[in-house]
Coordinates of C-alpha atoms in Angstrom, one line a residue:
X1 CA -11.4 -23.9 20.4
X2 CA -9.6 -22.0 23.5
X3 CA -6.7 -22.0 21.8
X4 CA -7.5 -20.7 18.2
X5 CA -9.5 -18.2 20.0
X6 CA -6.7 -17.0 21.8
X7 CA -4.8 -16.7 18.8
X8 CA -7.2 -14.7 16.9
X9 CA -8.1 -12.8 20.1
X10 CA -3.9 -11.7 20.2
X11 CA -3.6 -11.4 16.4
X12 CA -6.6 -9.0 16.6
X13 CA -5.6 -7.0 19.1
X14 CA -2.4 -6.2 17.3
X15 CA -3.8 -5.7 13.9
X16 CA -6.4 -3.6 15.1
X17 CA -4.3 -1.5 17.3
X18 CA -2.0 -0.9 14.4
X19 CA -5.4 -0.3 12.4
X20 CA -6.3 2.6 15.2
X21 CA -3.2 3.8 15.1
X22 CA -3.1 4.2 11.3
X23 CA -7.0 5.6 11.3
X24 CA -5.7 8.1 14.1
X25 CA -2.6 9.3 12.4
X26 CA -4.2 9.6 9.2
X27 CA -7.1 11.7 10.5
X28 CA -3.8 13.9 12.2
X29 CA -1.8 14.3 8.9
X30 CA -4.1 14.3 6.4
X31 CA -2.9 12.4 2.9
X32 CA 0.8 14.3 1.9
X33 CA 2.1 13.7 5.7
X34 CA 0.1 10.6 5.8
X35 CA 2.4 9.4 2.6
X36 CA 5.5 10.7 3.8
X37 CA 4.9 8.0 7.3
X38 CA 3.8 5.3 4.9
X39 CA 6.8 5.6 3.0
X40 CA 8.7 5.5 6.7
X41 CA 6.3 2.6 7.1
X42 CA 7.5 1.0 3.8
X43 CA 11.3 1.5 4.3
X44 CA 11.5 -0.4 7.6
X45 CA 9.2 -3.5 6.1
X46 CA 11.9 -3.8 3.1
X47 CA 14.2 -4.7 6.0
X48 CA 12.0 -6.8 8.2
X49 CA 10.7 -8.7 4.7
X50 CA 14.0 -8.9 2.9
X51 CA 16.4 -10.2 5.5
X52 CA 13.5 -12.3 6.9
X53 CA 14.6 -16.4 8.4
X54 CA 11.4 -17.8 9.4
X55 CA 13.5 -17.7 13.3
X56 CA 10.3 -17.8 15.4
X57 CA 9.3 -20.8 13.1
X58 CA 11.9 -22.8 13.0
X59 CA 11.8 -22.8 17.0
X60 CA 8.1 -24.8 16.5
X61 CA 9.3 -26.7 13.5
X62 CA 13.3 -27.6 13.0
X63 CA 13.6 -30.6 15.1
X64 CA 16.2 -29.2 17.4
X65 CA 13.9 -26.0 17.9
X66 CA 13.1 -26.9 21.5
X67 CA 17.2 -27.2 22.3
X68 CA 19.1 -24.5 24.3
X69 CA 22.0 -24.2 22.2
X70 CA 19.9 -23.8 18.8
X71 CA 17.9 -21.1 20.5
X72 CA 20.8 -19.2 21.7
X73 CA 22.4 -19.9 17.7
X74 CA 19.1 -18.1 16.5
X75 CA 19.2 -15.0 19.0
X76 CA 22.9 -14.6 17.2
X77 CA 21.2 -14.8 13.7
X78 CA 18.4 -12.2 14.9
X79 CA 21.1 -9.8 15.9
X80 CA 23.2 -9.8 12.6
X81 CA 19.7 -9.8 10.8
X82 CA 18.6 -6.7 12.6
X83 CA 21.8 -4.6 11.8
X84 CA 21.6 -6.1 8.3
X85 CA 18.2 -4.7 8.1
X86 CA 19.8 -1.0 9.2
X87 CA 22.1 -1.4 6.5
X88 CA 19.5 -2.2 4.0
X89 CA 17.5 1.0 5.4
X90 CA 20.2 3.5 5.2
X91 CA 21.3 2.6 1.5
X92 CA 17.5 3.1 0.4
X93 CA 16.2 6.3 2.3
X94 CA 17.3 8.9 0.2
X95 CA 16.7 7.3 -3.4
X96 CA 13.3 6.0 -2.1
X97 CA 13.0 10.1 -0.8
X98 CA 14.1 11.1 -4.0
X99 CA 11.9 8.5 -6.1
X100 CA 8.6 10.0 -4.3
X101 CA 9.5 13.4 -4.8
X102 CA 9.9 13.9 -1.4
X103 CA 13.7 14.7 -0.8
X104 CA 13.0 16.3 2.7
X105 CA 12.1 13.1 4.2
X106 CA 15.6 11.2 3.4
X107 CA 17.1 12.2 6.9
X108 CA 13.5 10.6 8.9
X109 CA 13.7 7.9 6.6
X110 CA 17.3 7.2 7.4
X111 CA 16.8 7.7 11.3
X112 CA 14.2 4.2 10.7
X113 CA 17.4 2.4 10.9
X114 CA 17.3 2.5 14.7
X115 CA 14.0 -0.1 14.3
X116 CA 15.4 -3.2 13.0
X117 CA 18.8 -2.6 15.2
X118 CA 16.5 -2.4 18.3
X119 CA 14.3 -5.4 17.1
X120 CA 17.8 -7.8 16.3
X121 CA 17.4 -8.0 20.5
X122 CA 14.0 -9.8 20.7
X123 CA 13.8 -12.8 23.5
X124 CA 12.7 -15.9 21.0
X125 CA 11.7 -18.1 23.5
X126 CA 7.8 -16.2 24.0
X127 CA 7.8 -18.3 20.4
X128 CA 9.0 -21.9 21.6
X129 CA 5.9 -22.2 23.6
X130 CA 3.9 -23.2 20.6
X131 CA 5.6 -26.1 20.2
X132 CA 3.6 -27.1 23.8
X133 CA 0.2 -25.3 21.8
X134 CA 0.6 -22.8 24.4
X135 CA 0.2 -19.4 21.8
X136 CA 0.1 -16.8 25.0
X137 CA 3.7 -16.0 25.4
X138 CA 3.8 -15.1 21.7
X139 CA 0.5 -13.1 21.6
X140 CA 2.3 -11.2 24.3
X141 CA 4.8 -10.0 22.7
X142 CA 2.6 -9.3 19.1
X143 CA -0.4 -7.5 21.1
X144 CA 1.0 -5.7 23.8
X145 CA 3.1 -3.4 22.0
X146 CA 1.3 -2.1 19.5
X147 CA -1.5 -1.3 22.1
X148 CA 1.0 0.4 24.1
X149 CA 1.8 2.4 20.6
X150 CA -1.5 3.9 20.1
X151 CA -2.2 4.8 24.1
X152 CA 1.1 7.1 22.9
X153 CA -0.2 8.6 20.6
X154 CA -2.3 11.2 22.6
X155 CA 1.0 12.4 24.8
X156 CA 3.0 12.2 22.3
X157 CA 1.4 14.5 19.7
X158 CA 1.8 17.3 22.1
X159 CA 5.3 17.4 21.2
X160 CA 5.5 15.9 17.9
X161 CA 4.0 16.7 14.7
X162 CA 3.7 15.3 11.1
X163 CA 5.9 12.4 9.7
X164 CA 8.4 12.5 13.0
X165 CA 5.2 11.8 15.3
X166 CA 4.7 8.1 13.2
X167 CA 9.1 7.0 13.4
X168 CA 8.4 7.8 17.3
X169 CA 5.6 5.7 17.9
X170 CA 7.6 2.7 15.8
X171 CA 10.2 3.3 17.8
X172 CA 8.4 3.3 20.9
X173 CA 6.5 0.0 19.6
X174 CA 10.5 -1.5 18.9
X175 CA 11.7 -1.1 22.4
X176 CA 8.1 -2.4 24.1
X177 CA 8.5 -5.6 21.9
X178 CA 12.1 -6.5 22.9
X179 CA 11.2 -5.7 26.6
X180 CA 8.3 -7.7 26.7
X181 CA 9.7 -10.8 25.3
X182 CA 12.5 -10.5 27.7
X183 CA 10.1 -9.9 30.9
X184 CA 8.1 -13.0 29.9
X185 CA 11.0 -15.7 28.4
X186 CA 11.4 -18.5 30.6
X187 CA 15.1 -19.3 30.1
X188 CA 17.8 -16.6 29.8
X189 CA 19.3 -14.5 27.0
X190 CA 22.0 -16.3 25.6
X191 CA 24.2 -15.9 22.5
X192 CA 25.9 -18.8 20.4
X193 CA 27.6 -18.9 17.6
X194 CA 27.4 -22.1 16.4
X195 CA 28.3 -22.4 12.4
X196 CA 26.9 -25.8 11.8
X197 CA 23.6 -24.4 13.2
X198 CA 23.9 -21.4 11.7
X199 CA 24.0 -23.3 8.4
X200 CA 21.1 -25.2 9.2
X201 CA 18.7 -22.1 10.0
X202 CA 20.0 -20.2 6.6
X203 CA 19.3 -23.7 4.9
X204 CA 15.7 -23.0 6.5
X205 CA 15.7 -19.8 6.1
X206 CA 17.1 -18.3 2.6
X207 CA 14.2 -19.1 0.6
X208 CA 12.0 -17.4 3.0
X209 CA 14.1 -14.3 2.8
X210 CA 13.6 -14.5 -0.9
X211 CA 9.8 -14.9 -0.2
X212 CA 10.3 -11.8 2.1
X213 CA 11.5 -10.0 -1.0
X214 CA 8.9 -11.5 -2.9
X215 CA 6.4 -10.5 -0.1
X216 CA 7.5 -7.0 -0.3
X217 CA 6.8 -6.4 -4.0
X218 CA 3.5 -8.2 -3.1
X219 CA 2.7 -5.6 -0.3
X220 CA 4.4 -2.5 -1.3
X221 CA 5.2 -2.6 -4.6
X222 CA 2.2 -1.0 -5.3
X223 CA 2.4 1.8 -3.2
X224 CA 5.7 2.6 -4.4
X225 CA 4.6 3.4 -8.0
X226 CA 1.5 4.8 -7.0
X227 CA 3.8 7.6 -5.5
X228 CA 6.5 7.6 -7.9
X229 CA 3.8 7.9 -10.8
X230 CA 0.3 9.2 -9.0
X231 CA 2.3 11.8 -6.0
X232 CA 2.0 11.0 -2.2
X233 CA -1.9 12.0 -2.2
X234 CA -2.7 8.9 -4.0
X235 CA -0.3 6.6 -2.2
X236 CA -1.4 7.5 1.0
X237 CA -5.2 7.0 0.0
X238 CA -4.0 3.5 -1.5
X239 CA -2.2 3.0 1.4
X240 CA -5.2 3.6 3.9
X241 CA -7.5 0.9 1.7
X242 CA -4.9 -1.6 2.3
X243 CA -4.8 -1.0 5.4
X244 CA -8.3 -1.1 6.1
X245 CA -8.6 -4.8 4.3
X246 CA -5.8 -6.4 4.6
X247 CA -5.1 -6.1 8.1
X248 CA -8.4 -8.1 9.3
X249 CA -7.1 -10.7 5.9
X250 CA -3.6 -10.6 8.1
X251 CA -5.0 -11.4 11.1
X252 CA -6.7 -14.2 10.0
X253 CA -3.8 -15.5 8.0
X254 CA -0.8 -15.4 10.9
X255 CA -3.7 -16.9 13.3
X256 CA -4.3 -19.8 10.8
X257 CA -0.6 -20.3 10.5
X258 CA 0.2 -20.3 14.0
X259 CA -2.7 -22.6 15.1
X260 CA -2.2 -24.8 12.0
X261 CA 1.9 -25.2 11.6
X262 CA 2.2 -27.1 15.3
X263 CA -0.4 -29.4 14.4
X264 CA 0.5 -30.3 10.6
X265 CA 4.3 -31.1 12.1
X266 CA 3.0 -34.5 13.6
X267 CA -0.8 -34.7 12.1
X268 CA -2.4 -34.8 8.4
X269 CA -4.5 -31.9 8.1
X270 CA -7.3 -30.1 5.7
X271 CA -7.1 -26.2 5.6
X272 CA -7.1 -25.3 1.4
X273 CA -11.0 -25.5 1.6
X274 CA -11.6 -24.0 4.3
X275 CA -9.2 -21.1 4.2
X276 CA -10.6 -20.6 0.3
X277 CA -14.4 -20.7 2.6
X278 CA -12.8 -17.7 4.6
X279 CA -11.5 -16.1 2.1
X280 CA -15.1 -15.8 0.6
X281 CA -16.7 -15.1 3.5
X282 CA -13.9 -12.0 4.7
X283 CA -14.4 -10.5 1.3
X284 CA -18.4 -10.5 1.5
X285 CA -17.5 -8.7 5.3
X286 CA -15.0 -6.0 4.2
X287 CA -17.2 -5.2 1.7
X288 CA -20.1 -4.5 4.0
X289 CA -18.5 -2.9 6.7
X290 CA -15.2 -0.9 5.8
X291 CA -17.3 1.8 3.6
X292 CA -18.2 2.6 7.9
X293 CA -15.2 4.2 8.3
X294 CA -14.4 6.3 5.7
X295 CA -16.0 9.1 7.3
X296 CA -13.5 8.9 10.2
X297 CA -11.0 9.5 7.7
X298 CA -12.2 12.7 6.7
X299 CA -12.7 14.0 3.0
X300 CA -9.4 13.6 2.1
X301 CA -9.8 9.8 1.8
X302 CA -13.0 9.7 -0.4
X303 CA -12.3 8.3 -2.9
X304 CA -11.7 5.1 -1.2
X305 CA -15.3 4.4 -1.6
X306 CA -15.2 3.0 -5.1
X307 CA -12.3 1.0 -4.4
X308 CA -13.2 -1.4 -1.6
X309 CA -14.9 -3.8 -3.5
X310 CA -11.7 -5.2 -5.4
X311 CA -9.4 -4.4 -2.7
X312 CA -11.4 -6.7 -0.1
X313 CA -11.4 -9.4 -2.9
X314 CA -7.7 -8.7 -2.9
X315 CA -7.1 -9.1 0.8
X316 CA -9.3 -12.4 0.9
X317 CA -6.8 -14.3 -1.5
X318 CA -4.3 -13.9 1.8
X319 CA -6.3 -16.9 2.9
X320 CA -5.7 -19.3 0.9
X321 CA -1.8 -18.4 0.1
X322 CA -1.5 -18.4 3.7
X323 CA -3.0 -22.6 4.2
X324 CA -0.9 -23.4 1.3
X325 CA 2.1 -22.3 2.9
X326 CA 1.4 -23.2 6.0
X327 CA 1.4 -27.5 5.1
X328 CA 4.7 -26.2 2.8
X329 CA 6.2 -24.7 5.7
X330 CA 5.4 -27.8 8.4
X331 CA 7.2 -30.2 6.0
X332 CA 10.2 -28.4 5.7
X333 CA 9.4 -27.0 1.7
X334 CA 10.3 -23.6 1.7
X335 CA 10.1 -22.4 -1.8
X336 CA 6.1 -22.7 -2.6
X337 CA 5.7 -19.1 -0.7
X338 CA 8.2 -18.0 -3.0
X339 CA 6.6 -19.6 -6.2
X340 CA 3.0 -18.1 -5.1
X341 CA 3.6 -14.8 -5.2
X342 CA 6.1 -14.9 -8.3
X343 CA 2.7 -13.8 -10.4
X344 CA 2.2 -10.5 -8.3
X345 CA 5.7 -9.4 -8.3
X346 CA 6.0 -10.1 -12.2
X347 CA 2.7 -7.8 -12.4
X348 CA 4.4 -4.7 -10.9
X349 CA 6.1 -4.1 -14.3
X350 CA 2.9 -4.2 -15.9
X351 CA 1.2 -1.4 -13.2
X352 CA 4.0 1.0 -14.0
X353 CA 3.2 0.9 -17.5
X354 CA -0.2 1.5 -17.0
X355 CA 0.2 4.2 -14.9
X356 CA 2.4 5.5 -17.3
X357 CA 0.0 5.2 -20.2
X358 CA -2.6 7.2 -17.9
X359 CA -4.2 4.6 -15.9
X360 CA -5.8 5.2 -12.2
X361 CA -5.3 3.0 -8.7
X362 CA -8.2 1.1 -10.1
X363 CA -6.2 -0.1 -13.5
X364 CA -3.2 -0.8 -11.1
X365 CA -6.0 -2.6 -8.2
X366 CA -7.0 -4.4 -11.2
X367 CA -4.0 -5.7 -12.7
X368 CA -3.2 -6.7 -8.6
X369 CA -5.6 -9.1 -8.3
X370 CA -5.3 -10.8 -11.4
X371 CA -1.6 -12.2 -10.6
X372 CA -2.6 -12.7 -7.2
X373 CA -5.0 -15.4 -8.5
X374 CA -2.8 -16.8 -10.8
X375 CA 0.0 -16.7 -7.7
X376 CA -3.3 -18.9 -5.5
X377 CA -3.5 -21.2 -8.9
X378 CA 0.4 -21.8 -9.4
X379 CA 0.5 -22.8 -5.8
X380 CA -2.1 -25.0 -5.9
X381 CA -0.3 -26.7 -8.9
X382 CA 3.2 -27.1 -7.0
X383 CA 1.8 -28.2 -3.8
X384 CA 0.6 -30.9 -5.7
X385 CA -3.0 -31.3 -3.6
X386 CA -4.1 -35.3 -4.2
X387 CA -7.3 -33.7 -3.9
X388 CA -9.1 -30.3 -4.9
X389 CA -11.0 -28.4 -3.2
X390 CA -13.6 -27.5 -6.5
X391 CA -16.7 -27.2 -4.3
X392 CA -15.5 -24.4 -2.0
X393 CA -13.4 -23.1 -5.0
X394 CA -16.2 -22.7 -7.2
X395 CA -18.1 -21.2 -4.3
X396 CA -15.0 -18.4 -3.3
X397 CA -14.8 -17.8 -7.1
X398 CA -18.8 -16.9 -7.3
X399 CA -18.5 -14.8 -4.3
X400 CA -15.8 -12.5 -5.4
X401 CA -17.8 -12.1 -8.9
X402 CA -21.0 -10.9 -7.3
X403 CA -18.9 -8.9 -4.6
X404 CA -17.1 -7.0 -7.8
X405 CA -20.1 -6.6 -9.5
X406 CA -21.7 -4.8 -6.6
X407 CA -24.5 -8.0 -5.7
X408 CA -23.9 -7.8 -2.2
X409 CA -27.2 -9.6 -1.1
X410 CA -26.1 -12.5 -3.8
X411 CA -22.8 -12.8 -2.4
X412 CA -24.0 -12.9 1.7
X413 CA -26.5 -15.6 -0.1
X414 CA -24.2 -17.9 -2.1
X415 CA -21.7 -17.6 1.4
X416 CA -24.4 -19.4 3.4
X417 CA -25.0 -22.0 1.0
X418 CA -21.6 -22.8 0.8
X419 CA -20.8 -23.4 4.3
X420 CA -24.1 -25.1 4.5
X421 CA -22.1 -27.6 1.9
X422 CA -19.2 -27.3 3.9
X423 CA -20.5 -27.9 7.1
X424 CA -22.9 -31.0 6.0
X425 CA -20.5 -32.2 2.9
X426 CA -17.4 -31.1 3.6
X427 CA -15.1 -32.4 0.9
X428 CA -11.6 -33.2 1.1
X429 CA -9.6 -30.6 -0.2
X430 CA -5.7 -30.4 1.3
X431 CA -3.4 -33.2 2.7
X432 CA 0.0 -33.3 3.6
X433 CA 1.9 -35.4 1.0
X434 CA 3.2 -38.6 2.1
X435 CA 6.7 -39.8 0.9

């Protein structure tokens, strides 16, 4: 209980301080600027998703993860990722500025570049703790910065101003990360290049970078052609409502992951039915409370209202993508990440037409969420589950329906019953495959 605590405790801290942070700067820009830093925002995840290795994993699950020489192997990998992530940045900056109509914002765009070439220099070992279950080292590193990011926002608004004031503050987060996982590692920076390693963690590694590209059309996608096709107004408004449910979805998801992934390496586990329990339950929550901060927003960001609904169903499907990958990931299959989210990214073509034939965020929200539960279902299918979690699926199922359909009392309803079943009946719903 200490430990998952901890974990959601250090998850939560960063998500919400990159929540505040986001709230703050979109209250400051108002919805162009605030499109033009989402974009910047956009730009640098391509090159943290795309060129992605799963390093701070394979230190809790490859089998030589605890070793010296691997470690100092996967700080060379992180440096050649990070200026491989640059590269991927300053290719894309001015057609992406071009794309959204915004052809001023190439050279901020380009100057991004700096955050992946600063990150290449993280300390891994804050991440090797958790083979030990000790999660504090890690939270360290994820929390601290981003807290540190929005206490700069104050000072540094004085001298900085629209888009430029958000590529600061990232940078500022960059360097506080890579310091703070050097301050708290326990054995020293070393580099290795080590090619029969290095083949190993790209072995590992590759079909999580095509997940990461995967995971990009998943997140972003969306916001892309809701500026190429709606203007920056609309993406950043689109922008702010994922924000505003996926991060608490996100927090949730890494913590399960990180709590889960060290256990399920020596230890059968259950987690589809629970995480599919969560799911309903976070979806029920967002509902309820993110309307609440609208206002802080300002009027700008109104028409949010209508849209939380669906996107808070959206953002709960995290959940159970995230168990299923989780047992995938602690025995060594790498492509069922990929697989799940084949569904959303095949569903992007589909939004541009829509837009293009006159349809709203909604019509794109809509056509979202439908491949995202047909990414949850294929998942389920290749993971092949000896047993099914129906029970808490039927019950997650319900409670999206009544939460779309605007029952909110139904939904907080049918959620108590079912982990009333849970808790009493819990059925079996996920375990490990045995070979």
């Amino acid at each position: 209980m200490i430990r998952i605590t901890t974990l959601l405790s250090g998850h939560g801290l960063a998500a919400l301080s990159t929540l505040a942070r986001n709230l703050v700067l979109a209250r400051i820009l108002g919805p162009q600027d605030y499109g033009v830093a989402v974009a910047l925002v956009v730009v640098i995840a391509a090159a943290e998703l795309t060129t992605t290795l799963g390093l701070p994993q394979q230190i809790v699950s490859h089998k030589h993860g605890a070793g010296r020489q691997f470690q100092a192997t996967l700080h060379t990998v992180q440096i050649a990722r990070g200026l491989l992530g640059a590269g991927i940045i300053l290719l894309t900056a001015t057609p992406l500025a071009n794309v959204l109509g915004a052809p001023d914002a190439a050279p901020i765009l380009r100057t991004a570049a700096l955050v992946p070439t600063i990150l290449g220099f993280i300390h891994l070992d804050p991440f090797r703790a958790q083979r030990h279950r000790r999660h504090l080292p890690q939270i360290l590193v994820l929390a601290v910065p981003p807290m540190v990011c929005v206490l700069a926002i104050w000072p540094m608004s004085g001298w900085q101003d629209g888009p430029s004031l958000m590529l600061d503050l990232l940078l500022v987060q960059a360097f506080m990360s890579v310091a703070i996982s050097h301050l708290i590692a326990v054995r020293p920076y070393r580099l290795k290049f080590h090619m029969s390693q290095i083949q190993q963690v790209l072995r590992y590694g590759l079909p999580l970078a095509a997940n990461g590209i995967l995971m990009f059309a998943v997140l972003h996608a969306e916001k892309l052609i809701a500026g190429a096709g709606l203007g920056l107004v609309e993406m950043g408004v689109l922008a702010m409502g994922f924000t505003l449910t996926l991060t608490p979805a996100l927090i949730m998801a890494r913590s399960f992951q990180a709590f889960y992934l060290p256990k399920l390496r020596n230890e059968r586990e259950q987690v589809l039915g629970l995480a599919m329990m969560l799911g309903a339950s976070l979806s029920v929550v967002l509902t309820t409370l993110v309307p609440l901060c609208l206002p802080v927003l300002g009027a700008g960001f109104g028409g949010l209202a209508e849209l939380i609904p669906i996107l808070s169903c959206l953002a709960a499907l995290r959940l159970p993508k995230s168990a299923l990958a989780t047992v995938a990931l602690a025995e060594g299959c790498t492509n069922l990440p990929a697989v799940a989210n084949l569904p959303r990214v095949l569903g992007t073509p589909l939004v541009w037409l829509a837009l293009g034939w006159g349809g709203d965020v909604k019509t794109l929200l809509v056509i979202a969420t439908t491949a995202e539960v047909a990414g949850v279902g294929l998942g389920i299918l290749i993971s092949r589950t000896k047993q099914l979690p129906v029970r808490a699926t039927a019950i997650a199922a319900l409670v999206g329906v009544l939460v779309l359909s605007g029952q909110h009392g139904l939904a907080i309803f049918a959620c108590g019953i079912g982990w009333m079943l849970y808790a009493f009946s819990p059925t079996p719903f996920l375990t490990r495959r045995t070979t």
